[in-house]
PDB file of C-alpha atoms in Angstrom:
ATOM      1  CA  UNK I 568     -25.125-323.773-132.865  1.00 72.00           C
ATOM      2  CA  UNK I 569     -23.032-321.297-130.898  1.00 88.00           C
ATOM      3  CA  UNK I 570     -23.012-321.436-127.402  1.00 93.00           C
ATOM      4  CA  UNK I 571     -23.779-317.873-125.814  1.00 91.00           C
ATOM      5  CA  UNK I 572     -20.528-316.151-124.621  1.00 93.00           C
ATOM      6  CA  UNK I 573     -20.246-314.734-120.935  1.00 90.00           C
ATOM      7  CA  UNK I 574     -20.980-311.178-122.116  1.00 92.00           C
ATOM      8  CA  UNK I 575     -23.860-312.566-123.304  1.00 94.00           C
ATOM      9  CA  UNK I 576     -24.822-314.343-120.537  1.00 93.00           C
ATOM     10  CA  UNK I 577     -24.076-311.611-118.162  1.00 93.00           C
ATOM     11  CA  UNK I 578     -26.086-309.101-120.113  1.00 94.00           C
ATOM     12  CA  UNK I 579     -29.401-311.062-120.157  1.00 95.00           C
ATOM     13  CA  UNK I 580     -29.108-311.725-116.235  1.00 95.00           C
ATOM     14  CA  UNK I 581     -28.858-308.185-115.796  1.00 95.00           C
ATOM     15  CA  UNK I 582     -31.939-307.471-117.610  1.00 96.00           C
ATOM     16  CA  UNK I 583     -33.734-310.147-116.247  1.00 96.00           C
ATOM     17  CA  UNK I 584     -32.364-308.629-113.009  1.00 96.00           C
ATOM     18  CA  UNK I 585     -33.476-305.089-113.336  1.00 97.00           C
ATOM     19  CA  UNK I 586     -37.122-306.233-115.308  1.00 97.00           C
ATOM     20  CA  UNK I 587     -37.562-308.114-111.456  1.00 98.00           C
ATOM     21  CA  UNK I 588     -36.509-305.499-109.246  1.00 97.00           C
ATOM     22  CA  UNK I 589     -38.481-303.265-110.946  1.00 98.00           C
ATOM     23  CA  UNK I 590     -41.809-305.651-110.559  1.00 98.00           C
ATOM     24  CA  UNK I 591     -40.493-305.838-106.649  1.00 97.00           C
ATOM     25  CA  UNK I 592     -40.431-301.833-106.460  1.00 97.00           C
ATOM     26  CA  UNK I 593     -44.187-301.753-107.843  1.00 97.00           C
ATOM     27  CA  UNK I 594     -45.577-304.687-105.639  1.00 97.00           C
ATOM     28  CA  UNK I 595     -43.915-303.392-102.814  1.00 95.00           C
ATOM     29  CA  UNK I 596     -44.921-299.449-103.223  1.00 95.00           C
ATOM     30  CA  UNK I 597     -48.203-299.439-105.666  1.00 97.00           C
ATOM     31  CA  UNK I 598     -45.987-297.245-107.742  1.00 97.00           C
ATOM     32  CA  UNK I 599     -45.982-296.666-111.463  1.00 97.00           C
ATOM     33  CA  UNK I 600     -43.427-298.505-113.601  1.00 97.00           C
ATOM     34  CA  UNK I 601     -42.283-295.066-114.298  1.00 98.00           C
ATOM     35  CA  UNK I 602     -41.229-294.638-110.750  1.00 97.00           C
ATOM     36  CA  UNK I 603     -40.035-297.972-110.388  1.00 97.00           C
ATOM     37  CA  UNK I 604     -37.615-297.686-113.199  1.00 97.00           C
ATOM     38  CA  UNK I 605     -36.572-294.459-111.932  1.00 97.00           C
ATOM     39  CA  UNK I 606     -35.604-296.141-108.435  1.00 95.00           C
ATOM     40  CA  UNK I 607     -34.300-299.013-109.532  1.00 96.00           C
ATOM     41  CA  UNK I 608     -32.328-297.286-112.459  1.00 95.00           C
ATOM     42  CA  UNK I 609     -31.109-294.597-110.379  1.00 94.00           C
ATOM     43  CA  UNK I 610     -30.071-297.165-107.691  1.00 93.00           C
ATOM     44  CA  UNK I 611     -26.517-298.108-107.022  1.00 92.00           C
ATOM     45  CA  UNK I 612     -27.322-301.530-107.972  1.00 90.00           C
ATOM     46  CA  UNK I 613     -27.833-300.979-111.794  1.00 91.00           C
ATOM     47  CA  UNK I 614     -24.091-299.754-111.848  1.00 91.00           C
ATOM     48  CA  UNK I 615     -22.944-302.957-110.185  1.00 91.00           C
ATOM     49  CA  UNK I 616     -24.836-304.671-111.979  1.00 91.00           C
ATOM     50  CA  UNK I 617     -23.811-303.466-115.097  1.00 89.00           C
ATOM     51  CA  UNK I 618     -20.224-304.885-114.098  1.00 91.00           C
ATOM     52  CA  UNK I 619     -19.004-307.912-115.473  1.00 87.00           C
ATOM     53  CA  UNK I 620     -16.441-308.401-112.991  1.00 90.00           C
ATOM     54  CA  UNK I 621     -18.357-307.966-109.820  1.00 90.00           C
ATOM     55  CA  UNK I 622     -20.438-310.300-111.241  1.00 90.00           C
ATOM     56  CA  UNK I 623     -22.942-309.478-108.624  1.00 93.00           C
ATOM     57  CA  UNK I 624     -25.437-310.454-111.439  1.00 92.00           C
ATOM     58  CA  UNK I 625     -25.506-314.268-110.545  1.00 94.00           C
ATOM     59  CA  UNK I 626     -27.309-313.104-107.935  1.00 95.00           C
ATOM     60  CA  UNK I 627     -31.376-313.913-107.496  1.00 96.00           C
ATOM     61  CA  UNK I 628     -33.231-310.840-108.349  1.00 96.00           C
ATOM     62  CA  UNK I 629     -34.964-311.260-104.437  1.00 96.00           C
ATOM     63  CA  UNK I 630     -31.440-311.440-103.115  1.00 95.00           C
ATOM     64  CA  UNK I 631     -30.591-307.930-105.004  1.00 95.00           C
ATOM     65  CA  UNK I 632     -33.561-306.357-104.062  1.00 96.00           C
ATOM     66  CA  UNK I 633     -32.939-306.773-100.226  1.00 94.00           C
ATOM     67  CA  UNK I 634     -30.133-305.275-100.555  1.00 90.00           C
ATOM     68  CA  UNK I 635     -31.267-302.198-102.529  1.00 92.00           C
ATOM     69  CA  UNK I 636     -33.681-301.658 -99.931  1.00 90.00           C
ATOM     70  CA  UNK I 637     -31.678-302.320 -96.938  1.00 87.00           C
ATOM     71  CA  UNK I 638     -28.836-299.673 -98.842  1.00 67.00           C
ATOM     72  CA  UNK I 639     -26.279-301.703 -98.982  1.00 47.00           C
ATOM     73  CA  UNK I 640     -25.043-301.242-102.674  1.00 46.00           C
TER      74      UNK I 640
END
């Protein structure tokens, strides 16, 4: 069996990443996943999460979200 390769790996904490911060954005504001996604995906973090070489998606999704709501991404 192959072992997954860092793009890989990097690509499904991302998602895992944004799916959370998006649940975060709807607890937090009783918002529609509509709007959440809009937030989150129009947030500076999606671009650095989106890259590998920051890899600033090791971080925990809670960890990612204070900072997007703090604005300091």
């Amino acid at each position: 069996m192959n072992q997954p390769n860092h793009h890989q790996i990097a690509t499904y904490l991302t998602d895992h990443a944004l799916s959370e911060l998006v649940k975060y954005v709807m607890e937090d504001t009783g918002c529609s996943i509509e709007q959440a996604m809009e937030r989150v995906y129009n947030s500076p973090v999606t671009t650095l999460l989106q890259d590998e070489e920051g890899e600033l998606y090791v971080q925990s999704p809670a960890y990612l979200y204070e900072m997007m709501c703090a604005d300091k991404l």
